[in-house]
């Protein structure tokens, strides 16, 4: 009888994601600059699940859309991590895990040492909102919120450095 009563008074527990997150939290939102030229979406931060509105993001920034099933992403993500490490405090580097399971994304990021803040977009809302269908996609935002979208092959370090300087005004050293 006691067991039966305790089962009736138990509180519901919200399920948490099964994968632990290798990514930093998303504490970069907000800012005083102009709103970015991005589709108006709200996506959860991979770490912690806080909702992030794309309209709250500010440049200069690099936003990399990737998936664990994307072969070019395997080459590009470590380059993005190196960019995040080299530009701390001068450039926001944000990942968007796209069309993926949380477990696959966390495992992939752990294997490749990726720790920069990442949003979770299982339904490809940002990818489709940018008018794209294939990964990887990298969005460069300048301080005025103007965007440049790069698609195609995986970015290598020299090409990424040039695109960052050209489209965000930030010079990458190292």
mmCIF file with all atom_site columns, C-alpha atoms in Angstrom:
data_model
loop_
_atom_site.group_PDB
_atom_site.id
_atom_site.type_symbol
_atom_site.label_atom_id
_atom_site.label_alt_id
_atom_site.label_comp_id
_atom_site.label_asym_id
_atom_site.label_entity_id
_atom_site.label_seq_id
_atom_site.pdbx_PDB_ins_code
_atom_site.Cartn_x
_atom_site.Cartn_y
_atom_site.Cartn_z
_atom_site.occupancy
_atom_site.B_iso_or_equiv
_atom_site.pdbx_formal_charge
_atom_site.auth_seq_id
_atom_site.auth_comp_id
_atom_site.auth_asym_id
_atom_site.auth_atom_id
_atom_site.pdbx_PDB_model_num
ATOM 1   C CA . UNK A 1 1   ? 0.000  0.000  0.000   1.00 0.00 ? 1   UNK A CA 1
ATOM 2   C CA . UNK A 1 2   ? 2.835  2.400  0.843   1.00 0.00 ? 2   UNK A CA 1
ATOM 3   C CA . UNK A 1 3   ? 4.480  1.665  -2.525  1.00 0.00 ? 3   UNK A CA 1
ATOM 4   C CA . UNK A 1 4   ? 1.207  2.261  -4.310  1.00 0.00 ? 4   UNK A CA 1
ATOM 5   C CA . UNK A 1 5   ? 0.711  5.636  -2.583  1.00 0.00 ? 5   UNK A CA 1
ATOM 6   C CA . UNK A 1 6   ? 4.283  6.756  -3.213  1.00 0.00 ? 6   UNK A CA 1
ATOM 7   C CA . UNK A 1 7   ? 3.880  5.998  -6.912  1.00 0.00 ? 7   UNK A CA 1
ATOM 8   C CA . UNK A 1 8   ? 0.801  8.224  -7.025  1.00 0.00 ? 8   UNK A CA 1
ATOM 9   C CA . UNK A 1 9   ? 2.594  11.179 -5.444  1.00 0.00 ? 9   UNK A CA 1
ATOM 10  C CA . UNK A 1 10  ? 5.831  11.015 -7.437  1.00 0.00 ? 10  UNK A CA 1
ATOM 11  C CA . UNK A 1 11  ? 6.617  14.147 -9.439  1.00 0.00 ? 11  UNK A CA 1
ATOM 12  C CA . UNK A 1 12  ? 7.277  14.043 -13.147 1.00 0.00 ? 12  UNK A CA 1
ATOM 13  C CA . UNK A 1 13  ? 10.894 14.324 -14.189 1.00 0.00 ? 13  UNK A CA 1
ATOM 14  C CA . UNK A 1 14  ? 11.806 16.059 -17.428 1.00 0.00 ? 14  UNK A CA 1
ATOM 15  C CA . UNK A 1 15  ? 14.055 13.793 -19.469 1.00 0.00 ? 15  UNK A CA 1
ATOM 16  C CA . UNK A 1 16  ? 17.528 15.115 -20.136 1.00 0.00 ? 16  UNK A CA 1
ATOM 17  C CA . UNK A 1 17  ? 19.575 14.492 -23.257 1.00 0.00 ? 17  UNK A CA 1
ATOM 18  C CA . UNK A 1 18  ? 21.368 11.154 -23.135 1.00 0.00 ? 18  UNK A CA 1
ATOM 19  C CA . UNK A 1 19  ? 24.662 12.527 -24.466 1.00 0.00 ? 19  UNK A CA 1
ATOM 20  C CA . UNK A 1 20  ? 26.942 14.541 -22.262 1.00 0.00 ? 20  UNK A CA 1
ATOM 21  C CA . UNK A 1 21  ? 28.035 17.678 -24.027 1.00 0.00 ? 21  UNK A CA 1
ATOM 22  C CA . UNK A 1 22  ? 31.628 18.433 -25.026 1.00 0.00 ? 22  UNK A CA 1
ATOM 23  C CA . UNK A 1 23  ? 30.610 21.963 -26.063 1.00 0.00 ? 23  UNK A CA 1
ATOM 24  C CA . UNK A 1 24  ? 30.901 25.235 -24.156 1.00 0.00 ? 24  UNK A CA 1
ATOM 25  C CA . UNK A 1 25  ? 27.671 26.880 -23.089 1.00 0.00 ? 25  UNK A CA 1
ATOM 26  C CA . UNK A 1 26  ? 25.963 29.532 -25.191 1.00 0.00 ? 26  UNK A CA 1
ATOM 27  C CA . UNK A 1 27  ? 26.617 32.664 -23.164 1.00 0.00 ? 27  UNK A CA 1
ATOM 28  C CA . UNK A 1 28  ? 27.492 34.850 -26.145 1.00 0.00 ? 28  UNK A CA 1
ATOM 29  C CA . UNK A 1 29  ? 24.015 36.047 -27.139 1.00 0.00 ? 29  UNK A CA 1
ATOM 30  C CA . UNK A 1 30  ? 22.855 39.623 -27.022 1.00 0.00 ? 30  UNK A CA 1
ATOM 31  C CA . UNK A 1 31  ? 24.822 42.686 -27.864 1.00 0.00 ? 31  UNK A CA 1
ATOM 32  C CA . UNK A 1 32  ? 24.348 46.254 -28.923 1.00 0.00 ? 32  UNK A CA 1
ATOM 33  C CA . UNK A 1 33  ? 25.093 46.012 -32.649 1.00 0.00 ? 33  UNK A CA 1
ATOM 34  C CA . UNK A 1 34  ? 22.552 45.715 -35.434 1.00 0.00 ? 34  UNK A CA 1
ATOM 35  C CA . UNK A 1 35  ? 20.484 42.544 -35.725 1.00 0.00 ? 35  UNK A CA 1
ATOM 36  C CA . UNK A 1 36  ? 22.139 40.008 -38.021 1.00 0.00 ? 36  UNK A CA 1
ATOM 37  C CA . UNK A 1 37  ? 21.000 39.160 -41.525 1.00 0.00 ? 37  UNK A CA 1
ATOM 38  C CA . UNK A 1 38  ? 19.904 35.649 -40.507 1.00 0.00 ? 38  UNK A CA 1
ATOM 39  C CA . UNK A 1 39  ? 16.607 33.752 -40.667 1.00 0.00 ? 39  UNK A CA 1
ATOM 40  C CA . UNK A 1 40  ? 14.569 34.493 -37.524 1.00 0.00 ? 40  UNK A CA 1
ATOM 41  C CA . UNK A 1 41  ? 14.793 31.236 -35.559 1.00 0.00 ? 41  UNK A CA 1
ATOM 42  C CA . UNK A 1 42  ? 15.099 29.970 -32.028 1.00 0.00 ? 42  UNK A CA 1
ATOM 43  C CA . UNK A 1 43  ? 17.363 26.955 -31.491 1.00 0.00 ? 43  UNK A CA 1
ATOM 44  C CA . UNK A 1 44  ? 18.453 25.210 -28.291 1.00 0.00 ? 44  UNK A CA 1
ATOM 45  C CA . UNK A 1 45  ? 22.025 25.409 -27.077 1.00 0.00 ? 45  UNK A CA 1
ATOM 46  C CA . UNK A 1 46  ? 23.500 21.901 -27.224 1.00 0.00 ? 46  UNK A CA 1
ATOM 47  C CA . UNK A 1 47  ? 24.813 22.384 -23.678 1.00 0.00 ? 47  UNK A CA 1
ATOM 48  C CA . UNK A 1 48  ? 22.055 23.144 -21.203 1.00 0.00 ? 48  UNK A CA 1
ATOM 49  C CA . UNK A 1 49  ? 19.265 23.532 -23.751 1.00 0.00 ? 49  UNK A CA 1
ATOM 50  C CA . UNK A 1 50  ? 18.779 27.305 -23.310 1.00 0.00 ? 50  UNK A CA 1
ATOM 51  C CA . UNK A 1 51  ? 16.929 28.779 -26.255 1.00 0.00 ? 51  UNK A CA 1
ATOM 52  C CA . UNK A 1 52  ? 19.018 31.056 -28.505 1.00 0.00 ? 52  UNK A CA 1
ATOM 53  C CA . UNK A 1 53  ? 17.388 33.434 -30.971 1.00 0.00 ? 53  UNK A CA 1
ATOM 54  C CA . UNK A 1 54  ? 19.378 34.011 -34.133 1.00 0.00 ? 54  UNK A CA 1
ATOM 55  C CA . UNK A 1 55  ? 18.329 37.663 -33.932 1.00 0.00 ? 55  UNK A CA 1
ATOM 56  C CA . UNK A 1 56  ? 20.291 37.962 -30.669 1.00 0.00 ? 56  UNK A CA 1
ATOM 57  C CA . UNK A 1 57  ? 23.594 36.898 -32.246 1.00 0.00 ? 57  UNK A CA 1
ATOM 58  C CA . UNK A 1 58  ? 26.064 39.669 -33.029 1.00 0.00 ? 58  UNK A CA 1
ATOM 59  C CA . UNK A 1 59  ? 29.114 39.956 -35.241 1.00 0.00 ? 59  UNK A CA 1
ATOM 60  C CA . UNK A 1 60  ? 31.835 39.650 -35.846 1.00 0.00 ? 60  UNK A CA 1
ATOM 61  C CA . UNK A 1 61  ? 31.043 35.960 -35.883 1.00 0.00 ? 61  UNK A CA 1
ATOM 62  C CA . UNK A 1 62  ? 31.532 32.724 -37.785 1.00 0.00 ? 62  UNK A CA 1
ATOM 63  C CA . UNK A 1 63  ? 28.654 30.245 -37.698 1.00 0.00 ? 63  UNK A CA 1
ATOM 64  C CA . UNK A 1 64  ? 29.483 26.754 -38.940 1.00 0.00 ? 64  UNK A CA 1
ATOM 65  C CA . UNK A 1 65  ? 26.670 24.320 -39.781 1.00 0.00 ? 65  UNK A CA 1
ATOM 66  C CA . UNK A 1 66  ? 27.833 20.705 -39.583 1.00 0.00 ? 66  UNK A CA 1
ATOM 67  C CA . UNK A 1 67  ? 26.755 17.120 -38.962 1.00 0.00 ? 67  UNK A CA 1
ATOM 68  C CA . UNK A 1 68  ? 28.499 13.986 -37.783 1.00 0.00 ? 68  UNK A CA 1
ATOM 69  C CA . UNK A 1 69  ? 27.498 12.287 -41.057 1.00 0.00 ? 69  UNK A CA 1
ATOM 70  C CA . UNK A 1 70  ? 29.156 14.990 -43.191 1.00 0.00 ? 70  UNK A CA 1
ATOM 71  C CA . UNK A 1 71  ? 32.546 13.855 -44.532 1.00 0.00 ? 71  UNK A CA 1
ATOM 72  C CA . UNK A 1 72  ? 33.894 17.383 -45.271 1.00 0.00 ? 72  UNK A CA 1
ATOM 73  C CA . UNK A 1 73  ? 32.890 18.402 -41.726 1.00 0.00 ? 73  UNK A CA 1
ATOM 74  C CA . UNK A 1 74  ? 35.454 15.915 -40.404 1.00 0.00 ? 74  UNK A CA 1
ATOM 75  C CA . UNK A 1 75  ? 38.203 18.020 -41.995 1.00 0.00 ? 75  UNK A CA 1
ATOM 76  C CA . UNK A 1 76  ? 36.616 21.398 -41.298 1.00 0.00 ? 76  UNK A CA 1
ATOM 77  C CA . UNK A 1 77  ? 35.591 21.182 -37.631 1.00 0.00 ? 77  UNK A CA 1
ATOM 78  C CA . UNK A 1 78  ? 39.139 20.985 -36.229 1.00 0.00 ? 78  UNK A CA 1
ATOM 79  C CA . UNK A 1 79  ? 39.978 24.072 -38.332 1.00 0.00 ? 79  UNK A CA 1
ATOM 80  C CA . UNK A 1 80  ? 36.950 25.853 -36.825 1.00 0.00 ? 80  UNK A CA 1
ATOM 81  C CA . UNK A 1 81  ? 38.110 24.884 -33.334 1.00 0.00 ? 81  UNK A CA 1
ATOM 82  C CA . UNK A 1 82  ? 41.570 26.318 -34.100 1.00 0.00 ? 82  UNK A CA 1
ATOM 83  C CA . UNK A 1 83  ? 39.854 29.535 -35.256 1.00 0.00 ? 83  UNK A CA 1
ATOM 84  C CA . UNK A 1 84  ? 37.846 29.713 -32.022 1.00 0.00 ? 84  UNK A CA 1
ATOM 85  C CA . UNK A 1 85  ? 41.026 29.203 -29.979 1.00 0.00 ? 85  UNK A CA 1
ATOM 86  C CA . UNK A 1 86  ? 43.010 31.819 -31.948 1.00 0.00 ? 86  UNK A CA 1
ATOM 87  C CA . UNK A 1 87  ? 40.339 34.549 -31.842 1.00 0.00 ? 87  UNK A CA 1
ATOM 88  C CA . UNK A 1 88  ? 38.946 34.331 -28.307 1.00 0.00 ? 88  UNK A CA 1
ATOM 89  C CA . UNK A 1 89  ? 37.481 37.699 -27.340 1.00 0.00 ? 89  UNK A CA 1
ATOM 90  C CA . UNK A 1 90  ? 37.659 39.087 -30.894 1.00 0.00 ? 90  UNK A CA 1
ATOM 91  C CA . UNK A 1 91  ? 35.366 36.760 -32.862 1.00 0.00 ? 91  UNK A CA 1
ATOM 92  C CA . UNK A 1 92  ? 32.475 34.532 -31.888 1.00 0.00 ? 92  UNK A CA 1
ATOM 93  C CA . UNK A 1 93  ? 32.692 31.028 -33.350 1.00 0.00 ? 93  UNK A CA 1
ATOM 94  C CA . UNK A 1 94  ? 29.434 29.125 -33.142 1.00 0.00 ? 94  UNK A CA 1
ATOM 95  C CA . UNK A 1 95  ? 28.570 25.657 -34.390 1.00 0.00 ? 95  UNK A CA 1
ATOM 96  C CA . UNK A 1 96  ? 25.141 24.465 -35.429 1.00 0.00 ? 96  UNK A CA 1
ATOM 97  C CA . UNK A 1 97  ? 24.796 20.687 -35.284 1.00 0.00 ? 97  UNK A CA 1
ATOM 98  C CA . UNK A 1 98  ? 22.405 20.028 -38.152 1.00 0.00 ? 98  UNK A CA 1
ATOM 99  C CA . UNK A 1 99  ? 20.178 17.020 -38.894 1.00 0.00 ? 99  UNK A CA 1
ATOM 100 C CA . UNK A 1 100 ? 21.904 14.827 -36.343 1.00 0.00 ? 100 UNK A CA 1
ATOM 101 C CA . UNK A 1 101 ? 21.237 12.881 -33.162 1.00 0.00 ? 101 UNK A CA 1
ATOM 102 C CA . UNK A 1 102 ? 22.606 14.342 -29.945 1.00 0.00 ? 102 UNK A CA 1
ATOM 103 C CA . UNK A 1 103 ? 24.595 11.186 -29.180 1.00 0.00 ? 103 UNK A CA 1
ATOM 104 C CA . UNK A 1 104 ? 26.246 11.124 -32.628 1.00 0.00 ? 104 UNK A CA 1
ATOM 105 C CA . UNK A 1 105 ? 27.079 14.838 -32.423 1.00 0.00 ? 105 UNK A CA 1
ATOM 106 C CA . UNK A 1 106 ? 28.571 14.598 -28.926 1.00 0.00 ? 106 UNK A CA 1
ATOM 107 C CA . UNK A 1 107 ? 30.660 11.568 -29.870 1.00 0.00 ? 107 UNK A CA 1
ATOM 108 C CA . UNK A 1 108 ? 31.857 13.236 -33.080 1.00 0.00 ? 108 UNK A CA 1
ATOM 109 C CA . UNK A 1 109 ? 32.811 16.470 -31.291 1.00 0.00 ? 109 UNK A CA 1
ATOM 110 C CA . UNK A 1 110 ? 34.623 14.564 -28.551 1.00 0.00 ? 110 UNK A CA 1
ATOM 111 C CA . UNK A 1 111 ? 36.599 12.570 -31.130 1.00 0.00 ? 111 UNK A CA 1
ATOM 112 C CA . UNK A 1 112 ? 37.648 15.768 -32.930 1.00 0.00 ? 112 UNK A CA 1
ATOM 113 C CA . UNK A 1 113 ? 38.263 17.942 -29.843 1.00 0.00 ? 113 UNK A CA 1
ATOM 114 C CA . UNK A 1 114 ? 35.517 20.438 -30.690 1.00 0.00 ? 114 UNK A CA 1
ATOM 115 C CA . UNK A 1 115 ? 34.408 22.516 -27.714 1.00 0.00 ? 115 UNK A CA 1
ATOM 116 C CA . UNK A 1 116 ? 33.152 25.864 -29.066 1.00 0.00 ? 116 UNK A CA 1
ATOM 117 C CA . UNK A 1 117 ? 29.498 26.748 -28.334 1.00 0.00 ? 117 UNK A CA 1
ATOM 118 C CA . UNK A 1 118 ? 27.060 24.832 -30.509 1.00 0.00 ? 118 UNK A CA 1
ATOM 119 C CA . UNK A 1 119 ? 23.341 25.010 -31.195 1.00 0.00 ? 119 UNK A CA 1
ATOM 120 C CA . UNK A 1 120 ? 21.241 21.932 -31.952 1.00 0.00 ? 120 UNK A CA 1
ATOM 121 C CA . UNK A 1 121 ? 19.158 21.979 -35.147 1.00 0.00 ? 121 UNK A CA 1
ATOM 122 C CA . UNK A 1 122 ? 17.875 18.464 -35.804 1.00 0.00 ? 122 UNK A CA 1
ATOM 123 C CA . UNK A 1 123 ? 15.232 19.768 -38.234 1.00 0.00 ? 123 UNK A CA 1
ATOM 124 C CA . UNK A 1 124 ? 17.686 21.777 -40.428 1.00 0.00 ? 124 UNK A CA 1
ATOM 125 C CA . UNK A 1 125 ? 15.786 25.029 -39.842 1.00 0.00 ? 125 UNK A CA 1
ATOM 126 C CA . UNK A 1 126 ? 18.813 27.290 -40.233 1.00 0.00 ? 126 UNK A CA 1
ATOM 127 C CA . UNK A 1 127 ? 20.238 25.360 -43.185 1.00 0.00 ? 127 UNK A CA 1
ATOM 128 C CA . UNK A 1 128 ? 16.936 25.550 -45.065 1.00 0.00 ? 128 UNK A CA 1
ATOM 129 C CA . UNK A 1 129 ? 16.368 29.154 -43.949 1.00 0.00 ? 129 UNK A CA 1
ATOM 130 C CA . UNK A 1 130 ? 19.661 30.051 -45.613 1.00 0.00 ? 130 UNK A CA 1
ATOM 131 C CA . UNK A 1 131 ? 18.412 28.401 -48.804 1.00 0.00 ? 131 UNK A CA 1
ATOM 132 C CA . UNK A 1 132 ? 20.956 25.569 -48.586 1.00 0.00 ? 132 UNK A CA 1
ATOM 133 C CA . UNK A 1 133 ? 20.564 21.795 -48.579 1.00 0.00 ? 133 UNK A CA 1
ATOM 134 C CA . UNK A 1 134 ? 24.097 20.380 -48.228 1.00 0.00 ? 134 UNK A CA 1
ATOM 135 C CA . UNK A 1 135 ? 26.749 20.683 -45.523 1.00 0.00 ? 135 UNK A CA 1
ATOM 136 C CA . UNK A 1 136 ? 29.079 22.148 -44.504 1.00 0.00 ? 136 UNK A CA 1
ATOM 137 C CA . UNK A 1 137 ? 27.862 25.756 -44.618 1.00 0.00 ? 137 UNK A CA 1
ATOM 138 C CA . UNK A 1 138 ? 29.700 28.623 -42.947 1.00 0.00 ? 138 UNK A CA 1
ATOM 139 C CA . UNK A 1 139 ? 28.150 32.030 -42.303 1.00 0.00 ? 139 UNK A CA 1
ATOM 140 C CA . UNK A 1 140 ? 30.370 35.054 -41.693 1.00 0.00 ? 140 UNK A CA 1
ATOM 141 C CA . UNK A 1 141 ? 28.786 38.025 -39.886 1.00 0.00 ? 141 UNK A CA 1
ATOM 142 C CA . UNK A 1 142 ? 30.453 41.414 -39.757 1.00 0.00 ? 142 UNK A CA 1
ATOM 143 C CA . UNK A 1 143 ? 29.967 43.928 -36.935 1.00 0.00 ? 143 UNK A CA 1
ATOM 144 C CA . UNK A 1 144 ? 27.009 45.454 -38.823 1.00 0.00 ? 144 UNK A CA 1
ATOM 145 C CA . UNK A 1 145 ? 25.182 42.108 -39.020 1.00 0.00 ? 145 UNK A CA 1
ATOM 146 C CA . UNK A 1 146 ? 25.806 41.680 -42.763 1.00 0.00 ? 146 UNK A CA 1
ATOM 147 C CA . UNK A 1 147 ? 26.290 38.046 -43.745 1.00 0.00 ? 147 UNK A CA 1
ATOM 148 C CA . UNK A 1 148 ? 28.352 36.148 -46.283 1.00 0.00 ? 148 UNK A CA 1
ATOM 149 C CA . UNK A 1 149 ? 27.531 32.457 -46.767 1.00 0.00 ? 149 UNK A CA 1
ATOM 150 C CA . UNK A 1 150 ? 30.220 30.017 -47.887 1.00 0.00 ? 150 UNK A CA 1
ATOM 151 C CA . UNK A 1 151 ? 29.314 26.567 -49.194 1.00 0.00 ? 151 UNK A CA 1
ATOM 152 C CA . UNK A 1 152 ? 31.258 23.948 -51.018 1.00 0.00 ? 152 UNK A CA 1
ATOM 153 C CA . UNK A 1 153 ? 34.405 22.185 -49.973 1.00 0.00 ? 153 UNK A CA 1
ATOM 154 C CA . UNK A 1 154 ? 35.697 22.022 -46.415 1.00 0.00 ? 154 UNK A CA 1
ATOM 155 C CA . UNK A 1 155 ? 37.529 25.181 -45.395 1.00 0.00 ? 155 UNK A CA 1
ATOM 156 C CA . UNK A 1 156 ? 41.242 24.849 -44.722 1.00 0.00 ? 156 UNK A CA 1
ATOM 157 C CA . UNK A 1 157 ? 43.109 27.176 -42.348 1.00 0.00 ? 157 UNK A CA 1
ATOM 158 C CA . UNK A 1 158 ? 44.459 29.660 -44.957 1.00 0.00 ? 158 UNK A CA 1
ATOM 159 C CA . UNK A 1 159 ? 41.124 29.967 -46.785 1.00 0.00 ? 159 UNK A CA 1
ATOM 160 C CA . UNK A 1 160 ? 39.205 30.349 -43.535 1.00 0.00 ? 160 UNK A CA 1
ATOM 161 C CA . UNK A 1 161 ? 41.636 33.045 -42.352 1.00 0.00 ? 161 UNK A CA 1
ATOM 162 C CA . UNK A 1 162 ? 41.175 34.985 -45.578 1.00 0.00 ? 162 UNK A CA 1
ATOM 163 C CA . UNK A 1 163 ? 37.370 34.721 -45.430 1.00 0.00 ? 163 UNK A CA 1
ATOM 164 C CA . UNK A 1 164 ? 37.320 35.794 -41.776 1.00 0.00 ? 164 UNK A CA 1
ATOM 165 C CA . UNK A 1 165 ? 39.455 38.869 -42.530 1.00 0.00 ? 165 UNK A CA 1
ATOM 166 C CA . UNK A 1 166 ? 37.450 39.764 -45.653 1.00 0.00 ? 166 UNK A CA 1
ATOM 167 C CA . UNK A 1 167 ? 33.945 39.250 -44.222 1.00 0.00 ? 167 UNK A CA 1
ATOM 168 C CA . UNK A 1 168 ? 34.315 40.058 -40.495 1.00 0.00 ? 168 UNK A CA 1
ATOM 169 C CA . UNK A 1 169 ? 37.299 42.412 -40.381 1.00 0.00 ? 169 UNK A CA 1
ATOM 170 C CA . UNK A 1 170 ? 39.106 40.187 -37.863 1.00 0.00 ? 170 UNK A CA 1
ATOM 171 C CA . UNK A 1 171 ? 42.682 39.149 -38.644 1.00 0.00 ? 171 UNK A CA 1
ATOM 172 C CA . UNK A 1 172 ? 43.558 35.619 -37.581 1.00 0.00 ? 172 UNK A CA 1
ATOM 173 C CA . UNK A 1 173 ? 47.096 35.074 -36.354 1.00 0.00 ? 173 UNK A CA 1
ATOM 174 C CA . UNK A 1 174 ? 48.728 31.771 -35.522 1.00 0.00 ? 174 UNK A CA 1
#
